[in-house]
């Protein structure tokens, strides 16, 4: 899917979706991009948060912004 315009996505305007007891997710892109199903967003988690190994039927892009 081609587009002639750029979009600005402001994190302050993104809904905070509860993800776990100590985590929430703010979606940035959910759906099709360039013909591929891709999801990305900002997940905020408290220290010690862990997730079990898992997989998705779509591409997921992760960037670690801060942490130990």
PDB file of N, CA and C in Angstrom, residues 8-11 13-15 25-31 38-43:
ATOM      1  N   UNK A   8       2.125  11.748  11.452  1.00  0.00           N
ATOM      2  CA  UNK A   8       2.812  11.972  12.717  1.00  0.00           C
ATOM      3  C   UNK A   8       1.981  11.280  13.790  1.00  0.00           C
ATOM      4  N   UNK A   9       2.623  10.407  14.538  1.00  0.00           N
ATOM      5  CA  UNK A   9       1.945   9.687  15.607  1.00  0.00           C
ATOM      6  C   UNK A   9       2.513  10.186  16.925  1.00  0.00           C
ATOM      7  N   UNK A  10       1.668  10.730  17.753  1.00  0.00           N
ATOM      8  CA  UNK A  10       2.111  11.277  19.041  1.00  0.00           C
ATOM      9  C   UNK A  10       1.790  10.279  20.152  1.00  0.00           C
ATOM     10  N   UNK A  11       2.832   9.875  20.854  1.00  0.00           N
ATOM     11  CA  UNK A  11       2.650   8.905  21.923  1.00  0.00           C
ATOM     12  C   UNK A  11       1.665   9.419  22.967  1.00  0.00           C
ATOM     13  N   UNK A  13      -0.966  10.856  22.519  1.00  0.00           N
ATOM     14  CA  UNK A  13      -2.329  10.684  22.025  1.00  0.00           C
ATOM     15  C   UNK A  13      -2.695   9.215  21.836  1.00  0.00           C
ATOM     16  N   UNK A  14      -1.764   8.315  22.130  1.00  0.00           N
ATOM     17  CA  UNK A  14      -1.990   6.883  21.967  1.00  0.00           C
ATOM     18  C   UNK A  14      -2.590   6.306  23.245  1.00  0.00           C
ATOM     19  N   UNK A  15      -3.607   5.468  23.106  1.00  0.00           N
ATOM     20  CA  UNK A  15      -4.235   4.841  24.266  1.00  0.00           C
ATOM     21  C   UNK A  15      -3.250   3.935  24.993  1.00  0.00           C
ATOM     22  N   UNK A  25       0.824  -1.064  27.015  1.00  0.00           N
ATOM     23  CA  UNK A  25       1.269  -0.971  25.635  1.00  0.00           C
ATOM     24  C   UNK A  25       0.558   0.200  24.980  1.00  0.00           C
ATOM     25  N   UNK A  26       1.304   0.994  24.213  1.00  0.00           N
ATOM     26  CA  UNK A  26       0.714   2.092  23.453  1.00  0.00           C
ATOM     27  C   UNK A  26       0.969   1.820  21.970  1.00  0.00           C
ATOM     28  N   UNK A  27      -0.068   1.404  21.240  1.00  0.00           N
ATOM     29  CA  UNK A  27       0.106   1.073  19.831  1.00  0.00           C
ATOM     30  C   UNK A  27       0.544   2.273  18.998  1.00  0.00           C
ATOM     31  N   UNK A  28       1.449   2.015  18.077  1.00  0.00           N
ATOM     32  CA  UNK A  28       1.856   3.019  17.093  1.00  0.00           C
ATOM     33  C   UNK A  28       1.333   2.610  15.724  1.00  0.00           C
ATOM     34  N   UNK A  29       1.563   1.362  15.355  1.00  0.00           N
ATOM     35  CA  UNK A  29       1.134   0.860  14.055  1.00  0.00           C
ATOM     36  C   UNK A  29       0.542  -0.521  14.249  1.00  0.00           C
ATOM     37  N   UNK A  30      -0.711  -0.694  13.903  1.00  0.00           N
ATOM     38  CA  UNK A  30      -1.387  -1.985  13.995  1.00  0.00           C
ATOM     39  C   UNK A  30      -2.080  -2.261  12.676  1.00  0.00           C
ATOM     40  N   UNK A  31      -1.539  -3.161  11.907  1.00  0.00           N
ATOM     41  CA  UNK A  31      -2.192  -3.511  10.657  1.00  0.00           C
ATOM     42  C   UNK A  31      -1.216  -3.717   9.527  1.00  0.00           C
ATOM     43  N   UNK A  38       2.091  -5.879  10.292  1.00  0.00           N
ATOM     44  CA  UNK A  38       3.127  -5.472  11.239  1.00  0.00           C
ATOM     45  C   UNK A  38       2.503  -4.681  12.381  1.00  0.00           C
ATOM     46  N   UNK A  39       2.997  -4.926  13.564  1.00  0.00           N
ATOM     47  CA  UNK A  39       2.533  -4.238  14.767  1.00  0.00           C
ATOM     48  C   UNK A  39       3.748  -3.680  15.489  1.00  0.00           C
ATOM     49  N   UNK A  40       3.649  -2.455  15.933  1.00  0.00           N
ATOM     50  CA  UNK A  40       4.706  -1.879  16.756  1.00  0.00           C
ATOM     51  C   UNK A  40       4.091  -0.840  17.683  1.00  0.00           C
ATOM     52  N   UNK A  41       4.761  -0.610  18.776  1.00  0.00           N
ATOM     53  CA  UNK A  41       4.272   0.347  19.756  1.00  0.00           C
ATOM     54  C   UNK A  41       5.280   0.485  20.876  1.00  0.00           C
ATOM     55  N   UNK A  42       4.878   1.160  21.917  1.00  0.00           N
ATOM     56  CA  UNK A  42       5.734   1.356  23.081  1.00  0.00           C
ATOM     57  C   UNK A  42       5.139   0.555  24.233  1.00  0.00           C
ATOM     58  N   UNK A  43       5.925  -0.374  24.765  1.00  0.00           N
ATOM     59  CA  UNK A  43       5.505  -1.124  25.944  1.00  0.00           C
ATOM     60  C   UNK A  43       6.307  -0.612  27.128  1.00  0.00           C
TER      61      UNK A  43
END
